[in-house]
Amino acid sequence: MAEATRPARSQPATLSDVARLAGVSIATASKALNGRSQVRAETRQRVIEAAERLAFRPNQVAQSLLAGRTGTVGPLTSDLEGRFSIPILMGAEDAFGAGEVAVFLCDARGDAIREQHHVRALLGRRVDGLIVVGSRTDPRPSLGRELPVPVVYAYAPSEDPEDLSIVPDSVGAGRLAVDHLLACGRTRIAHITGDPGYAAAQERAEGARAALAGAGLTLVGEPGFGAWSEGWGRAATAMLLDRHPDVDAVLCGSDQIARGVMDMLRERGRRVPEDVAVMGFDNWRVLTSASRPPLTSVDMNLEQVGRAAAHALFTAIAGTRRSGVETLPCRVVIRGSTVPLT
Amino acid sequence: MAEATRPARSQPATLSDVARLAGVSIATASKALNGRSQVRAETRQRVIEAAERLAFRPNQVAQSLLAGRTGTVGPLTSDLEGRFSIPILMGAEDAFGAGEVAVFLCDARGDAIREQHHVRALLGRRVDGLIVVGSRTDPRPSLGRELPVPVVYAYAPSEDPEDLSIVPDSVGAGRLAVDHLLACGRTRIAHITGDPGYAAAQERAEGARAALAGAGLTLVGEPGFGAWSEGWGRAATAMLLDRHPDVDAVLCGSDQIARGVMDMLRERGRRVPEDVAVMGFDNWRVLTSASRPPLTSVDMNLEQVGRAAAHALFTAIAGTRRSGVETLPCRVVIRGSTVPLT
DNA sequence: AAAGAAACCGAAAAGGCTTTCAGAGACGCT
DNA sequence: AGCGTCTCTGAAAGCCTTTTCGGTTTCTTT
């Protein structure tokens, strides 16, 4: 734990340092390094060598000031703890990273005041655009139309239809899930899901019902709304088995619920997937692959949502703006809880 | 999905706009807004009103250029997916957020090339400092001593002792865990943990052994190194019960392992915590609170690690640099798997 | 009333870069 | 030799803000 005050570090080289070393003006140095054509090859070479000797990196702060664009983007997330924001941010970072756009990190902790504060801070830094990442798919208040930069909402759509929102297709996801169970030959399908106050819960249930109706079937019992927890999965399963012992598949609102469901099924002597198939939602690796058997789950393709949001923001910055809510399809990841391992 | 090209948004107001509206010079406007004293109260008021009318926000890009500091910090993480980086980043964001420092988001995906690329990008943006966040506690190569800004390593220490690293105290954590089990009256304690290639696994085992030795005891059997998975927890527990049926506590290397252990214990008819106490590591909520009974676990205080790293970086930027590896204590979070619920 | 002090204001420079535009030099042609 | 044409190069402006410092106004004091 040595402690010392070292001398200030050497300042990074500037363009004028390079120019001096190469014996040219800064204008020429700039042109040489940026591939402008009005420089003799030999001069350009001299400048490039000088730049390398000095480890010159153009000061992007100065470039930004001049260009009026900073090449930065502010993603506002309302919860970093939650596992939904991260994949979206990674997708966005991915999409931007390729284009040399830097991404700020802002966690509003679900607090509107903090969010406002972050928006201000980001605008002060002259970000070129904002991505607002929600923690649930319910619509959220718009940041407003009067912002000086484009905004894209991801996962949680904006309440204002003039804004552009990119969300996963929850209704379609419910449909996909049921389609898979039907394809597995199941016909007595129950649905145990989370908090009915979540749009995602309602929409998935809606999609599931629609798909069943399409096959001339209905859900076994009512959708079991409750909490997004293992405990609820266990409790709901116990009740379900009492009332509908003939159930042959349970579609769960989350992987956590699914784990609880599988737990209780095993406790009651049902085999998964032979007697009852179980499906989860979210495709959260830790849970899906650790369970016995591994859990079939619907993946919301969140990284794609992030990438799509980044892409939309890009085009909006370039001038072409879209609006409305755009949905992206989910996908079923099949594991041993619906299909016996061969 | 309406599509349209709206007119370019109005540019944000600049200081000279404000000055013009207030009928003063740019210099006076600046002084008025920044609370400098050489402005008549009445004039200041006029300027402030003008600034408000125009929704003026000083352009931080220009401020940065002038000040030579950007007020930004680059945290390089090697895996955002992993659950260890996030709390550290949140802690850092927290510590900086208060001081108006913006944090960039960089995920190197564990790739050294990507990391180099990100370092360059961050330096180009003239960040004032870097925080390197690792995904495991094993030492990692230094970024080098010749960087123009201070660097702090968090979670994964740098191999270069001249660098400053902030890490959780793994040895101490092992000791704390055993101390808790001893305090619960357990004496026949086994240790089932993860990949022996991880420094964290070795160090925790070392701490556990030391604490036992201090009480005149030894581990039941050898430490069970294996994988950081539920599956390994189950398998290792089965073997453990065969060889040492009298075990009365299992210290696990992670919460996932602990879940597997508890699963197998239940399957073999042991009650937790009455017959066998179980402890996990990492205090990962999803796992600890969802299990039956809730899992006692060691929390590495990662947010504190992040905050400490941010703080160290702050002081380093201000000129006072430290070096070496500094450890932060962990803490035991007691739940029902070691202490019967009252 | 005049001088001195204090309060207030604005011109200008700085920070690092890009770009425009004018000027300088080289070359080919008549 | 003189002219026009290219090809290169560099001075300077501009991006937006802060700060210094000289200048102007106002107030106090004798």
Short mmCIF file of N, CA, C and O in Angstrom, two decimals, chain A residues 106-182:
data_model
loop_
_atom_site.label_atom_id
_atom_site.label_comp_id
_atom_site.label_asym_id
_atom_site.label_seq_id
_atom_site.Cartn_x
_atom_site.Cartn_y
_atom_site.Cartn_z
N CYS A 106 -25.72 4.87 -17.52
CA CYS A 106 -26.55 5.63 -16.60
C CYS A 106 -27.61 4.75 -16.01
O CYS A 106 -28.45 4.23 -16.72
N ASP A 107 -27.57 4.62 -14.73
CA ASP A 107 -28.58 3.83 -14.07
C ASP A 107 -29.46 4.75 -13.25
O ASP A 107 -29.02 5.38 -12.31
N ALA A 108 -30.72 4.83 -13.63
CA ALA A 108 -31.62 5.75 -12.94
C ALA A 108 -32.24 5.11 -11.71
O ALA A 108 -32.97 5.76 -10.96
N ARG A 109 -31.96 3.83 -11.50
CA ARG A 109 -32.53 3.13 -10.34
C ARG A 109 -34.05 3.29 -10.25
O ARG A 109 -34.61 3.42 -9.18
N GLY A 110 -34.66 3.34 -11.40
CA GLY A 110 -36.12 3.40 -11.41
C GLY A 110 -36.70 4.68 -10.85
O GLY A 110 -37.87 4.76 -10.53
N ASP A 111 -35.87 5.72 -10.78
CA ASP A 111 -36.31 6.95 -10.13
C ASP A 111 -36.41 8.06 -11.17
O ASP A 111 -35.45 8.35 -11.88
N ALA A 112 -37.58 8.68 -11.27
CA ALA A 112 -37.80 9.67 -12.32
C ALA A 112 -36.90 10.89 -12.15
O ALA A 112 -36.43 11.48 -13.12
N ILE A 113 -36.64 11.26 -10.92
CA ILE A 113 -35.78 12.42 -10.65
C ILE A 113 -34.36 12.14 -11.16
O ILE A 113 -33.76 12.93 -11.88
N ARG A 114 -33.87 10.99 -10.75
CA ARG A 114 -32.55 10.59 -11.22
C ARG A 114 -32.50 10.56 -12.72
O ARG A 114 -31.51 10.94 -13.33
N GLU A 115 -33.57 10.10 -13.32
CA GLU A 115 -33.61 10.01 -14.77
C GLU A 115 -33.48 11.39 -15.38
O GLU A 115 -32.66 11.61 -16.28
N GLN A 116 -34.26 12.32 -14.89
CA GLN A 116 -34.17 13.70 -15.37
C GLN A 116 -32.74 14.22 -15.24
O GLN A 116 -32.20 14.82 -16.15
N HIS A 117 -32.18 13.94 -14.10
CA HIS A 117 -30.82 14.41 -13.84
C HIS A 117 -29.85 13.83 -14.86
O HIS A 117 -29.00 14.53 -15.42
N HIS A 118 -30.01 12.55 -15.13
CA HIS A 118 -29.13 11.92 -16.10
C HIS A 118 -29.35 12.47 -17.50
O HIS A 118 -28.40 12.66 -18.27
N VAL A 119 -30.59 12.70 -17.84
CA VAL A 119 -30.87 13.26 -19.17
C VAL A 119 -30.14 14.59 -19.33
O VAL A 119 -29.46 14.84 -20.32
N ARG A 120 -30.27 15.42 -18.32
CA ARG A 120 -29.60 16.71 -18.37
C ARG A 120 -28.09 16.53 -18.52
O ARG A 120 -27.45 17.20 -19.34
N ALA A 121 -27.55 15.64 -17.72
CA ALA A 121 -26.10 15.44 -17.75
C ALA A 121 -25.68 14.97 -19.15
O ALA A 121 -24.70 15.46 -19.71
N LEU A 122 -26.46 14.08 -19.71
CA LEU A 122 -26.10 13.54 -21.03
C LEU A 122 -26.22 14.63 -22.09
O LEU A 122 -25.36 14.73 -22.98
N LEU A 123 -27.26 15.42 -22.00
CA LEU A 123 -27.42 16.47 -23.00
C LEU A 123 -26.30 17.49 -22.86
O LEU A 123 -25.80 18.02 -23.85
N GLY A 124 -25.91 17.77 -21.63
CA GLY A 124 -24.79 18.68 -21.41
C GLY A 124 -23.54 18.16 -22.07
O GLY A 124 -22.73 18.92 -22.61
N ARG A 125 -23.39 16.86 -22.07
CA ARG A 125 -22.23 16.28 -22.73
C ARG A 125 -22.44 16.15 -24.23
O ARG A 125 -21.62 15.56 -24.93
N ARG A 126 -23.57 16.62 -24.66
CA ARG A 126 -23.83 16.65 -26.10
C ARG A 126 -23.81 15.27 -26.73
O ARG A 126 -23.16 15.07 -27.76
N VAL A 127 -24.48 14.34 -26.09
CA VAL A 127 -24.62 13.04 -26.75
C VAL A 127 -25.45 13.24 -28.02
O VAL A 127 -26.23 14.18 -28.13
N ASP A 128 -25.26 12.34 -28.96
CA ASP A 128 -25.96 12.48 -30.23
C ASP A 128 -27.35 11.85 -30.19
O ASP A 128 -28.15 12.05 -31.10
N GLY A 129 -27.59 11.05 -29.17
CA GLY A 129 -28.90 10.41 -29.08
C GLY A 129 -29.05 9.67 -27.77
O GLY A 129 -28.09 9.46 -27.04
N LEU A 130 -30.28 9.28 -27.46
CA LEU A 130 -30.56 8.58 -26.21
C LEU A 130 -31.28 7.26 -26.48
O LEU A 130 -32.10 7.18 -27.39
N ILE A 131 -30.95 6.27 -25.69
CA ILE A 131 -31.73 5.04 -25.70
C ILE A 131 -32.26 4.85 -24.29
O ILE A 131 -31.49 4.84 -23.34
N VAL A 132 -33.56 4.72 -24.17
CA VAL A 132 -34.14 4.52 -22.86
C VAL A 132 -34.50 3.05 -22.71
O VAL A 132 -35.35 2.54 -23.44
N VAL A 133 -33.84 2.39 -21.78
CA VAL A 133 -34.06 0.96 -21.59
C VAL A 133 -34.90 0.75 -20.34
O VAL A 133 -34.51 1.17 -19.26
N GLY A 134 -36.03 0.12 -20.49
CA GLY A 134 -36.92 -0.10 -19.35
C GLY A 134 -36.64 -1.41 -18.67
O GLY A 134 -35.88 -2.24 -19.15
N SER A 135 -37.29 -1.62 -17.54
CA SER A 135 -37.08 -2.87 -16.82
C SER A 135 -38.26 -3.81 -17.00
O SER A 135 -38.21 -4.96 -16.64
N ARG A 136 -39.35 -3.32 -17.55
CA ARG A 136 -40.49 -4.18 -17.85
C ARG A 136 -41.17 -3.64 -19.09
O ARG A 136 -40.94 -2.50 -19.49
N THR A 137 -42.02 -4.45 -19.67
CA THR A 137 -42.54 -4.06 -20.98
C THR A 137 -43.73 -3.12 -20.92
O THR A 137 -44.31 -2.79 -21.95
N ASP A 138 -44.12 -2.70 -19.73
CA ASP A 138 -45.24 -1.77 -19.64
C ASP A 138 -44.83 -0.40 -20.18
O ASP A 138 -43.70 0.02 -20.01
N PRO A 139 -45.77 0.28 -20.84
CA PRO A 139 -45.46 1.60 -21.39
C PRO A 139 -45.03 2.56 -20.28
O PRO A 139 -45.50 2.46 -19.15
N ARG A 140 -44.13 3.43 -20.62
CA ARG A 140 -43.61 4.39 -19.64
C ARG A 140 -43.75 5.80 -20.20
O ARG A 140 -43.90 5.99 -21.41
N PRO A 141 -43.73 6.80 -19.32
CA PRO A 141 -43.88 8.18 -19.79
C PRO A 141 -42.77 8.53 -20.77
O PRO A 141 -41.64 8.08 -20.63
N SER A 142 -43.12 9.34 -21.75
CA SER A 142 -42.13 9.80 -22.72
C SER A 142 -41.20 10.80 -22.06
O SER A 142 -41.57 11.47 -21.09
N LEU A 143 -40.01 10.90 -22.59
CA LEU A 143 -39.10 11.95 -22.11
C LEU A 143 -39.54 13.30 -22.66
O LEU A 143 -39.07 14.34 -22.24
N GLY A 144 -40.45 13.27 -23.62
CA GLY A 144 -40.93 14.51 -24.21
C GLY A 144 -40.47 14.65 -25.65
O GLY A 144 -39.54 13.98 -26.08
N ARG A 145 -41.15 15.49 -26.36
CA ARG A 145 -40.84 15.63 -27.79
C ARG A 145 -39.80 16.70 -28.05
O ARG A 145 -39.30 16.84 -29.16
N GLU A 146 -39.53 17.49 -27.04
CA GLU A 146 -38.73 18.68 -27.29
C GLU A 146 -37.24 18.50 -27.03
O GLU A 146 -36.52 19.46 -26.85
N LEU A 147 -36.80 17.26 -26.98
CA LEU A 147 -35.38 17.05 -26.75
C LEU A 147 -34.60 17.37 -28.01
O LEU A 147 -35.08 17.16 -29.13
N PRO A 148 -33.38 17.88 -27.82
CA PRO A 148 -32.58 18.27 -28.99
C PRO A 148 -31.97 17.09 -29.74
O PRO A 148 -31.34 17.28 -30.76
N VAL A 149 -32.13 15.88 -29.22
CA VAL A 149 -31.56 14.71 -29.91
C VAL A 149 -32.62 13.62 -30.01
O VAL A 149 -33.58 13.60 -29.25
N PRO A 150 -32.44 12.72 -30.96
CA PRO A 150 -33.39 11.62 -31.11
C PRO A 150 -33.35 10.67 -29.91
O PRO A 150 -32.31 10.52 -29.27
N VAL A 151 -34.48 10.04 -29.65
CA VAL A 151 -34.59 9.09 -28.55
C VAL A 151 -35.23 7.80 -29.06
O VAL A 151 -36.17 7.85 -29.85
N VAL A 152 -34.72 6.68 -28.62
CA VAL A 152 -35.36 5.41 -28.92
C VAL A 152 -35.63 4.69 -27.61
O VAL A 152 -34.78 4.66 -26.73
N TYR A 153 -36.82 4.15 -27.47
CA TYR A 153 -37.18 3.41 -26.26
C TYR A 153 -37.04 1.92 -26.53
O TYR A 153 -37.51 1.43 -27.56
N ALA A 154 -36.37 1.23 -25.62
CA ALA A 154 -36.18 -0.20 -25.81
C ALA A 154 -36.79 -0.97 -24.65
O ALA A 154 -36.65 -0.58 -23.50
N TYR A 155 -37.44 -2.06 -24.98
CA TYR A 155 -38.08 -2.96 -24.03
C TYR A 155 -39.34 -2.37 -23.44
O TYR A 155 -40.41 -2.92 -23.57
N ALA A 156 -39.22 -1.21 -22.76
CA ALA A 156 -40.41 -0.53 -22.28
C ALA A 156 -40.78 0.56 -23.28
O ALA A 156 -40.02 1.50 -23.48
N PRO A 157 -41.93 0.43 -23.96
CA PRO A 157 -42.30 1.43 -24.97
C PRO A 157 -42.71 2.75 -24.34
O PRO A 157 -43.12 2.79 -23.18
N SER A 158 -42.58 3.82 -25.11
CA SER A 158 -43.05 5.12 -24.63
C SER A 158 -44.55 5.20 -24.78
O SER A 158 -45.16 4.59 -25.66
N GLU A 159 -45.16 5.98 -23.90
CA GLU A 159 -46.61 6.17 -23.98
C GLU A 159 -46.98 7.03 -25.18
O GLU A 159 -48.12 7.01 -25.65
N ASP A 160 -46.02 7.82 -25.65
CA ASP A 160 -46.31 8.71 -26.77
C ASP A 160 -46.07 7.99 -28.10
O ASP A 160 -44.95 7.59 -28.40
N PRO A 161 -47.12 7.84 -28.88
CA PRO A 161 -46.96 7.09 -30.15
C PRO A 161 -46.06 7.80 -31.15
O PRO A 161 -45.65 7.20 -32.14
N GLU A 162 -45.74 9.04 -30.88
CA GLU A 162 -44.82 9.75 -31.77
C GLU A 162 -43.39 9.29 -31.57
O GLU A 162 -42.53 9.51 -32.41
N ASP A 163 -43.13 8.72 -30.40
CA ASP A 163 -41.79 8.20 -30.13
C ASP A 163 -41.62 6.85 -30.80
O ASP A 163 -42.60 6.17 -31.13
N LEU A 164 -40.38 6.45 -30.97
CA LEU A 164 -40.11 5.12 -31.51
C LEU A 164 -39.72 4.18 -30.38
O LEU A 164 -38.87 4.50 -29.56
N SER A 165 -40.39 3.04 -30.33
CA SER A 165 -40.09 2.05 -29.30
C SER A 165 -39.82 0.70 -29.95
O SER A 165 -40.48 0.33 -30.91
N ILE A 166 -38.86 -0.01 -29.40
CA ILE A 166 -38.54 -1.34 -29.89
C ILE A 166 -38.78 -2.33 -28.75
O ILE A 166 -38.13 -2.21 -27.70
N VAL A 167 -39.70 -3.25 -28.93
CA VAL A 167 -40.02 -4.18 -27.84
C VAL A 167 -40.12 -5.61 -28.37
O VAL A 167 -40.36 -5.81 -29.56
N PRO A 168 -39.93 -6.57 -27.49
CA PRO A 168 -40.14 -7.96 -27.93
C PRO A 168 -41.63 -8.24 -28.07
O PRO A 168 -42.45 -7.60 -27.40
N ASP A 169 -41.95 -9.15 -28.92
CA ASP A 169 -43.36 -9.45 -29.20
C ASP A 169 -43.89 -10.43 -28.18
O ASP A 169 -43.83 -11.65 -28.37
N SER A 170 -44.46 -9.92 -27.09
CA SER A 170 -44.91 -10.79 -26.01
C SER A 170 -46.08 -11.67 -26.43
O SER A 170 -46.15 -12.84 -26.07
N VAL A 171 -47.02 -11.09 -27.17
CA VAL A 171 -48.16 -11.88 -27.60
C VAL A 171 -47.66 -13.04 -28.48
O VAL A 171 -48.02 -14.21 -28.29
N GLY A 172 -46.81 -12.68 -29.42
CA GLY A 172 -46.26 -13.71 -30.30
C GLY A 172 -45.49 -14.76 -29.52
O GLY A 172 -45.50 -15.94 -29.88
N ALA A 173 -44.84 -14.32 -28.44
CA ALA A 173 -44.06 -15.26 -27.64
C ALA A 173 -44.98 -16.29 -26.99
O ALA A 173 -44.68 -17.49 -26.98
N GLY A 174 -46.11 -15.82 -26.47
CA GLY A 174 -47.07 -16.74 -25.88
C GLY A 174 -47.55 -17.75 -26.91
O GLY A 174 -47.67 -18.95 -26.64
N ARG A 175 -47.76 -17.25 -28.11
CA ARG A 175 -48.24 -18.12 -29.18
C ARG A 175 -47.17 -19.16 -29.53
O ARG A 175 -47.46 -20.36 -29.62
N LEU A 176 -45.93 -18.68 -29.69
CA LEU A 176 -44.84 -19.59 -30.02
C LEU A 176 -44.72 -20.71 -29.00
O LEU A 176 -44.51 -21.88 -29.34
N ALA A 177 -44.84 -20.31 -27.74
CA ALA A 177 -44.67 -21.29 -26.66
C ALA A 177 -45.73 -22.38 -26.77
O ALA A 177 -45.42 -23.57 -26.73
N VAL A 178 -46.97 -21.94 -26.93
CA VAL A 178 -48.04 -22.94 -27.02
C VAL A 178 -47.87 -23.79 -28.28
O VAL A 178 -48.08 -25.01 -28.26
N ASP A 179 -47.47 -23.16 -29.36
CA ASP A 179 -47.26 -23.93 -30.60
C ASP A 179 -46.27 -25.06 -30.36
O ASP A 179 -46.44 -26.18 -30.83
N HIS A 180 -45.21 -24.73 -29.60
CA HIS A 180 -44.22 -25.77 -29.33
C HIS A 180 -44.81 -26.90 -28.51
O HIS A 180 -44.61 -28.09 -28.80
N LEU A 181 -45.60 -26.54 -27.50
CA LEU A 181 -46.20 -27.58 -26.66
C LEU A 181 -47.16 -28.44 -27.47
O LEU A 181 -47.21 -29.67 -27.32
N LEU A 182 -47.91 -27.78 -28.34
CA LEU A 182 -48.83 -28.53 -29.21
C LEU A 182 -48.03 -29.47 -30.10
O LEU A 182 -48.41 -30.63 -30.29
#
